[in-house]
mmCIF file of N, CA and C in Angstrom:
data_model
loop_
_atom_site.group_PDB
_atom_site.id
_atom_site.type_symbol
_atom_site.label_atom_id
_atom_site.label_comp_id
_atom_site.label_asym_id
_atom_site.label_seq_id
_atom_site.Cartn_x
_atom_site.Cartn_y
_atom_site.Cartn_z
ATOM 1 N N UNK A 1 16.873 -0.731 -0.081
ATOM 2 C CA UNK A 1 17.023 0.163 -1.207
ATOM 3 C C UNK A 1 16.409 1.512 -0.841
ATOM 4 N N UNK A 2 16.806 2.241 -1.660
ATOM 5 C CA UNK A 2 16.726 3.578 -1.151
ATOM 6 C C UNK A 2 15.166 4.251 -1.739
ATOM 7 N N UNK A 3 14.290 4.846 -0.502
ATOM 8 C CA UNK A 3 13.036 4.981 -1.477
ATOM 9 C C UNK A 3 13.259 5.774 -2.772
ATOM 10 N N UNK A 4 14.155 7.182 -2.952
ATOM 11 C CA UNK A 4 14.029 7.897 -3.822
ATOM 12 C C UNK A 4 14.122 6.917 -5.230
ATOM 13 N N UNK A 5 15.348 5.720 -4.950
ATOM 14 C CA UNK A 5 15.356 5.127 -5.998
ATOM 15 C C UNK A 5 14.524 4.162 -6.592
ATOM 16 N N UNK A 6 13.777 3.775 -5.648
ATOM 17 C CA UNK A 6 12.509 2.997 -5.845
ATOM 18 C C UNK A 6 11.729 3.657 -6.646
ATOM 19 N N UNK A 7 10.989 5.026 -5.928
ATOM 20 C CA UNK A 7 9.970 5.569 -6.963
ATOM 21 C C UNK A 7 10.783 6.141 -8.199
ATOM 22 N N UNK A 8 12.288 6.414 -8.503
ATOM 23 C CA UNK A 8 12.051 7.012 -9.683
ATOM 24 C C UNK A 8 12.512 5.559 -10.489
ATOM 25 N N UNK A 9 12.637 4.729 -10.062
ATOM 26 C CA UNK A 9 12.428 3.253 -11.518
ATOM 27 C C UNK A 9 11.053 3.332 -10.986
ATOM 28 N N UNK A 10 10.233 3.625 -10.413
ATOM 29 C CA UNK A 10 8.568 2.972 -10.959
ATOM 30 C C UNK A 10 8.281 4.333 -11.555
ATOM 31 N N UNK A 11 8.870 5.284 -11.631
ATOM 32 C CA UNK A 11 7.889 6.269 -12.741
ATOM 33 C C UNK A 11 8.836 6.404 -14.139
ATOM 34 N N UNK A 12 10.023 5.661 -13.988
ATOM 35 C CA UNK A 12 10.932 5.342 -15.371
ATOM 36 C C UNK A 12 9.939 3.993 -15.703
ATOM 37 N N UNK A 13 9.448 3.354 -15.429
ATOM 38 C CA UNK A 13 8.789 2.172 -16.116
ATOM 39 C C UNK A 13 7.117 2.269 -16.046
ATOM 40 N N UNK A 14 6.630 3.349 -15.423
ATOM 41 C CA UNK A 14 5.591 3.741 -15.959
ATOM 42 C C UNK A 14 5.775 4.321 -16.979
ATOM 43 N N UNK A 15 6.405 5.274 -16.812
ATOM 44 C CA UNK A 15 6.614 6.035 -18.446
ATOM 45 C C UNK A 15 6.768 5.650 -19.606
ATOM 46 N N UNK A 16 7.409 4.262 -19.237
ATOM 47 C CA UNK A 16 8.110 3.588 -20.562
ATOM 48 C C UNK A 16 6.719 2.593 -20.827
ATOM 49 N N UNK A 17 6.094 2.605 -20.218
ATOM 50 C CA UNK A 17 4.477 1.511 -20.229
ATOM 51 C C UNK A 17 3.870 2.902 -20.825
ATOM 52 N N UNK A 18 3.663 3.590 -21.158
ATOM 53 C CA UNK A 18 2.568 4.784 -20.874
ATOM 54 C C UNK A 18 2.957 4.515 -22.240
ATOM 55 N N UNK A 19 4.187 4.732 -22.562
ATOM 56 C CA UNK A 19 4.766 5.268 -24.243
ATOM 57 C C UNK A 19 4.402 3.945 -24.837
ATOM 58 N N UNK A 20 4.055 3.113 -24.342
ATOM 59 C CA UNK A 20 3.926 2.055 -25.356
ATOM 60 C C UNK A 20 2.157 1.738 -25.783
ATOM 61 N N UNK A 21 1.040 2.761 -24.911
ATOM 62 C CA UNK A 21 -0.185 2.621 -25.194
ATOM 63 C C UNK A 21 -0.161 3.924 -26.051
ATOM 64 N N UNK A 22 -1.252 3.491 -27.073
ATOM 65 C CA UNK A 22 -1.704 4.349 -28.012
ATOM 66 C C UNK A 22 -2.060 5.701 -27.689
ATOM 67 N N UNK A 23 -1.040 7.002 -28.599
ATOM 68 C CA UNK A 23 -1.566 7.908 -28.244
ATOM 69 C C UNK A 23 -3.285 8.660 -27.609
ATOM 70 N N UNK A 24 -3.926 8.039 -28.394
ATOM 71 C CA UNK A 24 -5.633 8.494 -28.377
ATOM 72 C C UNK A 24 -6.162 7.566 -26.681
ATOM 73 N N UNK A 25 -5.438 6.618 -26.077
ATOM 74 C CA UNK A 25 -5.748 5.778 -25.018
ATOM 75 C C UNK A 25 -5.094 6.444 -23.852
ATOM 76 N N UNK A 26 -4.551 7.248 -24.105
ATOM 77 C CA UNK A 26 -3.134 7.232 -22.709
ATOM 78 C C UNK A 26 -4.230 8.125 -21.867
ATOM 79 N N UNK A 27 -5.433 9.115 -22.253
ATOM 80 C CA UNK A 27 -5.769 9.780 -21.083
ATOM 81 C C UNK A 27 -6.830 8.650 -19.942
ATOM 82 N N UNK A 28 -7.389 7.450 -21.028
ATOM 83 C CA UNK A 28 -8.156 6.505 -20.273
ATOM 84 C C UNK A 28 -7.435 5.865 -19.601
ATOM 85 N N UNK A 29 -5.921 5.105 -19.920
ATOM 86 C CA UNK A 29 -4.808 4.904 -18.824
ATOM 87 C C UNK A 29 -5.094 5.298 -17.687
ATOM 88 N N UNK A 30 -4.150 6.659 -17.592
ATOM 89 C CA UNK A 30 -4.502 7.902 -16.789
ATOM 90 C C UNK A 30 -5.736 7.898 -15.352
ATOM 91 N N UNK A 31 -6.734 8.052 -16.563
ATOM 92 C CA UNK A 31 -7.854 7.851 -15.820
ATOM 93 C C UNK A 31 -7.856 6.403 -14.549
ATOM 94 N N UNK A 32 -8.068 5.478 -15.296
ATOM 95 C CA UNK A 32 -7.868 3.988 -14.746
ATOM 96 C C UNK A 32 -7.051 4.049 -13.212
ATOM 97 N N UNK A 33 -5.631 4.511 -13.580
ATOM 98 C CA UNK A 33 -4.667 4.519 -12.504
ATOM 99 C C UNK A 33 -5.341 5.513 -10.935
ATOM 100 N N UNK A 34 -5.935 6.888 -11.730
ATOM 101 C CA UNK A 34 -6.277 7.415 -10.636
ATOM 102 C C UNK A 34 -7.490 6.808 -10.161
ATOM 103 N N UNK A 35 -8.329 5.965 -10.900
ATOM 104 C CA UNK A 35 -9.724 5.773 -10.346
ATOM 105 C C UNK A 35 -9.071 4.581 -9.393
ATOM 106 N N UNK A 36 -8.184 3.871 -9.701
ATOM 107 C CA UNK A 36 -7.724 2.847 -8.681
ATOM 108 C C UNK A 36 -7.364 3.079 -7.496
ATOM 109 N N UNK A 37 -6.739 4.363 -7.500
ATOM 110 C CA UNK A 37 -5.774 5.357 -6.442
ATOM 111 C C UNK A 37 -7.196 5.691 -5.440
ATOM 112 N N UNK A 38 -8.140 6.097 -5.851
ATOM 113 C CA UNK A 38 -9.564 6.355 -5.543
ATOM 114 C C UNK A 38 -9.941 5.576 -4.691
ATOM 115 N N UNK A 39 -10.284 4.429 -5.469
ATOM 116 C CA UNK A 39 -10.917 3.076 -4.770
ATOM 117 C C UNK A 39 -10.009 2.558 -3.690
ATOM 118 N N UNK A 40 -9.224 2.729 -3.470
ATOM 119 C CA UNK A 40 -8.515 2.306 -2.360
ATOM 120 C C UNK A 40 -8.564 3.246 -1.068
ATOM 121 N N UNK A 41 -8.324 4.452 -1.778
ATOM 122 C CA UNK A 41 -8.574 5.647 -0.415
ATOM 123 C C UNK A 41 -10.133 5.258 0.008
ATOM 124 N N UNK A 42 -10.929 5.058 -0.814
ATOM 125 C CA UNK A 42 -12.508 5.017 0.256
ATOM 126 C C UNK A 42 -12.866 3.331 0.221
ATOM 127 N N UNK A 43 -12.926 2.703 -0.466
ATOM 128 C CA UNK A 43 -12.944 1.437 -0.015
ATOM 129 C C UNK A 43 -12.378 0.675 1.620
ATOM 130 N N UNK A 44 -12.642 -0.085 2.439
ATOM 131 C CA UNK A 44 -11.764 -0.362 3.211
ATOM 132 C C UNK A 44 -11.303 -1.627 2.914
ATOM 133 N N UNK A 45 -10.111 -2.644 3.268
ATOM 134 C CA UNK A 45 -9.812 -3.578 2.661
ATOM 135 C C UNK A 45 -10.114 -5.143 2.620
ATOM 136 N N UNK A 46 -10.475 -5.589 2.404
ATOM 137 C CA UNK A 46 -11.056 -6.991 2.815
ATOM 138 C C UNK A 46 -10.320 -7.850 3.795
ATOM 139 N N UNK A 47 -10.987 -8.922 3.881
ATOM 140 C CA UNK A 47 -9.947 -9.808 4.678
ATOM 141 C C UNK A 47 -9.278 -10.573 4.099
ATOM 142 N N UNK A 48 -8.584 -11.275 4.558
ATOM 143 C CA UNK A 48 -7.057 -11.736 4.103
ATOM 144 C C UNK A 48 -7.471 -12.825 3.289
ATOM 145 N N UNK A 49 -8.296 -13.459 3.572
ATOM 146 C CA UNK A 49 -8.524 -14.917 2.925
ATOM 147 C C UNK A 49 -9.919 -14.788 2.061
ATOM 148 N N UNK A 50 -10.580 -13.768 1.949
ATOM 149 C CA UNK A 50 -11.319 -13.769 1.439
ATOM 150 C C UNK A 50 -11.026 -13.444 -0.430
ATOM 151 N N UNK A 51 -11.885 -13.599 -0.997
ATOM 152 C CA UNK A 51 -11.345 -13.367 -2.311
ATOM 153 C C UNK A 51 -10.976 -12.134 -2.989
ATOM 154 N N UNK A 52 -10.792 -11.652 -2.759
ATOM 155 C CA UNK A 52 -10.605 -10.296 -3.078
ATOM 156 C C UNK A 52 -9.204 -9.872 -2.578
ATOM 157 N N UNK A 53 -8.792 -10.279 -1.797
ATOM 158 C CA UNK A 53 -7.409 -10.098 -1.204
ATOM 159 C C UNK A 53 -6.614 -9.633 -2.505
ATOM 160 N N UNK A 54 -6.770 -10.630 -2.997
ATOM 161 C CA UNK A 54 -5.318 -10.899 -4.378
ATOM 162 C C UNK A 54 -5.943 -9.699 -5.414
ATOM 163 N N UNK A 55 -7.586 -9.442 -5.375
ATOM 164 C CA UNK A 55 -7.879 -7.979 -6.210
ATOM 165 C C UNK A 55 -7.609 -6.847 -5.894
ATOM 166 N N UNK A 56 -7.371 -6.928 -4.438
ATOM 167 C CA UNK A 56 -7.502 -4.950 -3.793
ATOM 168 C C UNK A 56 -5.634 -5.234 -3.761
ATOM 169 N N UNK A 57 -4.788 -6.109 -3.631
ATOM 170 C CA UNK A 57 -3.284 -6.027 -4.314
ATOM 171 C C UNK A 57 -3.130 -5.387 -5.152
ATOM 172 N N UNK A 58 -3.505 -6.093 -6.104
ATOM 173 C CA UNK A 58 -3.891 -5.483 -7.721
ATOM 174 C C UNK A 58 -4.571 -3.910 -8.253
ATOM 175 N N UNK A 59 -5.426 -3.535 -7.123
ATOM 176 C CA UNK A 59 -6.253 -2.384 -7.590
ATOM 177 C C UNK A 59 -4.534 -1.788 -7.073
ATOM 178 N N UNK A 60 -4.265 -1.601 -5.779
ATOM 179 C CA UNK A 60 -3.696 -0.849 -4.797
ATOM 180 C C UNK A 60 -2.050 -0.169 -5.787
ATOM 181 N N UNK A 61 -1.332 -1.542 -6.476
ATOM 182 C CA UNK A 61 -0.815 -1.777 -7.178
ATOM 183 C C UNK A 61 -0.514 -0.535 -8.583
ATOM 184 N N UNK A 62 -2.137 -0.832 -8.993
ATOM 185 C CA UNK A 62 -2.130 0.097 -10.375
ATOM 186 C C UNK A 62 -2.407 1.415 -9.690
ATOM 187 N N UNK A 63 -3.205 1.654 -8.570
ATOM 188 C CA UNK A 63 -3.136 2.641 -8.223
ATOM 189 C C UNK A 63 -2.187 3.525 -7.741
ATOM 190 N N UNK A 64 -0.938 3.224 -7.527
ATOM 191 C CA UNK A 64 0.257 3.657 -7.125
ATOM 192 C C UNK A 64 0.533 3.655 -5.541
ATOM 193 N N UNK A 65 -0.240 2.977 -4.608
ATOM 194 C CA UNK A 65 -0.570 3.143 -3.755
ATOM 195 C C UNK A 65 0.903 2.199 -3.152
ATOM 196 N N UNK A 66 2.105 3.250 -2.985
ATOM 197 C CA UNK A 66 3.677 2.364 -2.424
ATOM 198 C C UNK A 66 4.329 3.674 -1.892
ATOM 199 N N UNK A 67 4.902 3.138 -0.801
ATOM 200 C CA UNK A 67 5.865 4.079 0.057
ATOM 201 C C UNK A 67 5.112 4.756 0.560
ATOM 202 N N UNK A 68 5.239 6.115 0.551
ATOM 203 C CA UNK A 68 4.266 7.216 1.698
ATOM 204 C C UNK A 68 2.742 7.092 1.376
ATOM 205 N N UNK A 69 3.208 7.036 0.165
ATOM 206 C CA UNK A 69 1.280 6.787 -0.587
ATOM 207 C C UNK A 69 0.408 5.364 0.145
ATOM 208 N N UNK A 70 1.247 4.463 0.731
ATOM 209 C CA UNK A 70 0.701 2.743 1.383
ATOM 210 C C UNK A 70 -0.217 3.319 1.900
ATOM 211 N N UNK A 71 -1.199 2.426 1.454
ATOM 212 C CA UNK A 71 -2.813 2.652 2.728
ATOM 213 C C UNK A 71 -1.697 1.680 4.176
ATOM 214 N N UNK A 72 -2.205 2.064 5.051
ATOM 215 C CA UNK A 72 -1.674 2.040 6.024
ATOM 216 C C UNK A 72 -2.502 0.325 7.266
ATOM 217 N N UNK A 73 -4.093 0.302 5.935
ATOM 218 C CA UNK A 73 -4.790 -1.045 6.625
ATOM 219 C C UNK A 73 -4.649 -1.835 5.139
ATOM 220 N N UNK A 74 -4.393 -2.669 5.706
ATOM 221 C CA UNK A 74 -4.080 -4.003 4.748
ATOM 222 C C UNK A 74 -4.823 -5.425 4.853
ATOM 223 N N UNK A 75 -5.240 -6.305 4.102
ATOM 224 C CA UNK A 75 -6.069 -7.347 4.561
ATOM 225 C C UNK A 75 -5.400 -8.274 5.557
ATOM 226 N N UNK A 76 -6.802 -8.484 6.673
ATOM 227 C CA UNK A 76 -6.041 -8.773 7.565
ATOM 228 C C UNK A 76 -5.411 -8.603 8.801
ATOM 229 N N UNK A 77 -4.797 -7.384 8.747
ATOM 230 C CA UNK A 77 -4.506 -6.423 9.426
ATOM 231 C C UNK A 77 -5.176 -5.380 9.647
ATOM 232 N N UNK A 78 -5.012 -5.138 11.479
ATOM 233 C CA UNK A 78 -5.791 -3.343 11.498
ATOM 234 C C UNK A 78 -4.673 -2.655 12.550
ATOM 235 N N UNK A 79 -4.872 -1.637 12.134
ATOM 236 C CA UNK A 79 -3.823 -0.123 12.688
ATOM 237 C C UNK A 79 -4.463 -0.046 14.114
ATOM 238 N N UNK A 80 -3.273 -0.004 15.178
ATOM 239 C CA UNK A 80 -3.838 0.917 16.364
ATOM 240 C C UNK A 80 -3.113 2.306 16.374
ATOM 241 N N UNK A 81 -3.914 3.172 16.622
ATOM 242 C CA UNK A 81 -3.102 4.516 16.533
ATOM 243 C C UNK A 81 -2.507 4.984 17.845
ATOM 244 N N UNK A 82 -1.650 5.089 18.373
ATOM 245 C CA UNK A 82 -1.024 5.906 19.348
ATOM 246 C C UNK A 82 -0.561 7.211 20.146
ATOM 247 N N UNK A 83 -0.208 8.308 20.128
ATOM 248 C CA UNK A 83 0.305 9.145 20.353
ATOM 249 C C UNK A 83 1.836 8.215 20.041
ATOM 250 N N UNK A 84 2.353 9.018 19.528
ATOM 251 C CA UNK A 84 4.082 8.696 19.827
ATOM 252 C C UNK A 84 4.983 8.413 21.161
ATOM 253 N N UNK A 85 4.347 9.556 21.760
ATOM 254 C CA UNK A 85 5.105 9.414 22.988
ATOM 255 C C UNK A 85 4.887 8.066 23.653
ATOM 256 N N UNK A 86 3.450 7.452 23.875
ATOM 257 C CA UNK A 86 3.158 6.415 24.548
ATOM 258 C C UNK A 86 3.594 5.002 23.390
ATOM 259 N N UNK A 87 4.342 5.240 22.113
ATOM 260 C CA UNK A 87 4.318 4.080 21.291
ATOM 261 C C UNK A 87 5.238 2.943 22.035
ATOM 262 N N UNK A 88 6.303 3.260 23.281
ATOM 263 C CA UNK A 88 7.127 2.062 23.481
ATOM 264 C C UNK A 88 6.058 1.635 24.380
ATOM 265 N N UNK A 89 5.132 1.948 25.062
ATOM 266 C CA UNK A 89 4.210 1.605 26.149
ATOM 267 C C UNK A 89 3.299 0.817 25.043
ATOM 268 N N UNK A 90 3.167 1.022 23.968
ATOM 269 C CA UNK A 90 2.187 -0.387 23.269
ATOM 270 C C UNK A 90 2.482 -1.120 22.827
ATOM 271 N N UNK A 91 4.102 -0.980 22.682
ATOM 272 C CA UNK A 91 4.005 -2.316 22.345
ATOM 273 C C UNK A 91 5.000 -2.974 23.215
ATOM 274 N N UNK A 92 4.920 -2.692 24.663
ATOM 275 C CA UNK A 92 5.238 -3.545 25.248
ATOM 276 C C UNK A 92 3.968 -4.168 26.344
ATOM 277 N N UNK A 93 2.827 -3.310 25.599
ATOM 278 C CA UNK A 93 1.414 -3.716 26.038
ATOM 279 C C UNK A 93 1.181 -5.351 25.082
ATOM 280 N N UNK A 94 1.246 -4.767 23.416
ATOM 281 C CA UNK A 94 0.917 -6.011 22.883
ATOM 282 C C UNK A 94 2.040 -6.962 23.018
ATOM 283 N N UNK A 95 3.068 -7.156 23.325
ATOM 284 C CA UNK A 95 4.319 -8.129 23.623
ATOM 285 C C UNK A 95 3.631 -8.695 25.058
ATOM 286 N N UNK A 96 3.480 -7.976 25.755
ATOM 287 C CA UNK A 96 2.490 -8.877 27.097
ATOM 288 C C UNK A 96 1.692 -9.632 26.796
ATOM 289 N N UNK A 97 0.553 -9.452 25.730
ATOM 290 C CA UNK A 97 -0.524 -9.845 25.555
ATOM 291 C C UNK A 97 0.010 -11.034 24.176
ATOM 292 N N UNK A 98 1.005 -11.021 23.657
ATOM 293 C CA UNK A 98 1.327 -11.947 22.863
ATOM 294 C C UNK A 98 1.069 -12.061 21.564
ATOM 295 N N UNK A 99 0.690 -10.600 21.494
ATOM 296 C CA UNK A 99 0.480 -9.750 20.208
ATOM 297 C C UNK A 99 1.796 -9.166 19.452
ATOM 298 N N UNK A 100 1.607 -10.129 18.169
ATOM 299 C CA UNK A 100 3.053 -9.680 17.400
ATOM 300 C C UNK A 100 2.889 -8.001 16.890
ATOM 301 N N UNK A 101 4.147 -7.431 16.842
ATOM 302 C CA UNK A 101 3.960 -5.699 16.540
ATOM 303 C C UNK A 101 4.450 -6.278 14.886
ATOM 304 N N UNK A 102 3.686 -5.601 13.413
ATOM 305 C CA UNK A 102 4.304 -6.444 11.999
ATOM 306 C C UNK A 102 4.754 -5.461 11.873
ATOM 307 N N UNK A 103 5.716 -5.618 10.720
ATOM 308 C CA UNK A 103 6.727 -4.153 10.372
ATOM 309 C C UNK A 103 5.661 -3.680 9.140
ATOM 310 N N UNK A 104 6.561 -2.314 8.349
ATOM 311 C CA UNK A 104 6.036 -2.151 7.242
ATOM 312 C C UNK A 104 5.457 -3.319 6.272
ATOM 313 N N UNK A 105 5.929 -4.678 6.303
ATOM 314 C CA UNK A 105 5.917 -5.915 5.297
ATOM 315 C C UNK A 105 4.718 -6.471 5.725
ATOM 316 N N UNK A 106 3.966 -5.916 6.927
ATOM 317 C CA UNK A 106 3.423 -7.209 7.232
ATOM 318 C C UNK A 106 4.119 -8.372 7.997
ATOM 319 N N UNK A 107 5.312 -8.625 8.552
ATOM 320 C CA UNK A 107 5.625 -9.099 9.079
ATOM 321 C C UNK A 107 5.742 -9.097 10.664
ATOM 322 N N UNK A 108 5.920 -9.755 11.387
ATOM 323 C CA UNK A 108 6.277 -9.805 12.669
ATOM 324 C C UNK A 108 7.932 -9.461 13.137
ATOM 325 N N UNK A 109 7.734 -8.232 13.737
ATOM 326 C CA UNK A 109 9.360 -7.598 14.271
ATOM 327 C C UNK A 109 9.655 -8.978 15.405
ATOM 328 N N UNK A 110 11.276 -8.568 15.143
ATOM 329 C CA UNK A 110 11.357 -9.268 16.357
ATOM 330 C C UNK A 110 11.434 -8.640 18.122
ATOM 331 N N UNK A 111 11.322 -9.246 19.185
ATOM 332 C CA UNK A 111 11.202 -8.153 19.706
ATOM 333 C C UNK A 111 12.332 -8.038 20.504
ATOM 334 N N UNK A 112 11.689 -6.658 21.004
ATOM 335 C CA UNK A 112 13.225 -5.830 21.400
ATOM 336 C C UNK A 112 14.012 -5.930 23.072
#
């Protein structure tokens, strides 16, 4: 699916959530969403099995934290950073080493 159309149904159904909390509440809403957006940028993320997993979902979630906005470390998972140029050289470093490369999902690509 196409991202543009992704984010504009999640800000057509935020909106339509927003309109349904009480005028005098909507700036603590508000608030809430960005303090979540917050906690995720400086927090780092737990591990996968630990309990919290299924909470920093949830924070990441209300925080709007999808598509370009994705924290980029996820429980569980950690980022190696590259130069671009050298990116087919790593991962045919971690394919040697028997290190799966995961896609955006978290998943394991297949390889190439």
């Amino acid at each position: 699916m196409n991202t543009t159309a992704k984010l504009g149904g999640l800000g057509a159904a935020i909106a339509l959530l927003l309109t349904e909390v009480p005028a005098q509440y909507t700036l603590y809403v508000a608030l809430f969403i960005i303090a979540c957006g917050a906690v995720t940028a400086v927090v780092p993320p737990p591990h996968a099995g630990g309990g919290w997993a299924v909470a920093w979902q949830v924070i990441t979630t209300i925080g709007l934290n999808i598509g370009w906005a994705e924290n980029h470390f996820k429980p569980g998972q950690s980022g190696v950073r590259v130069p671009l140029a050298d990116k087919p050289a790593a991962r045919q470093a971690l394919g040697a080493a028997g290190i799966p490369v995961l896609d955006r999902r978290g998943r394991p690509e297949p390889p190439a």
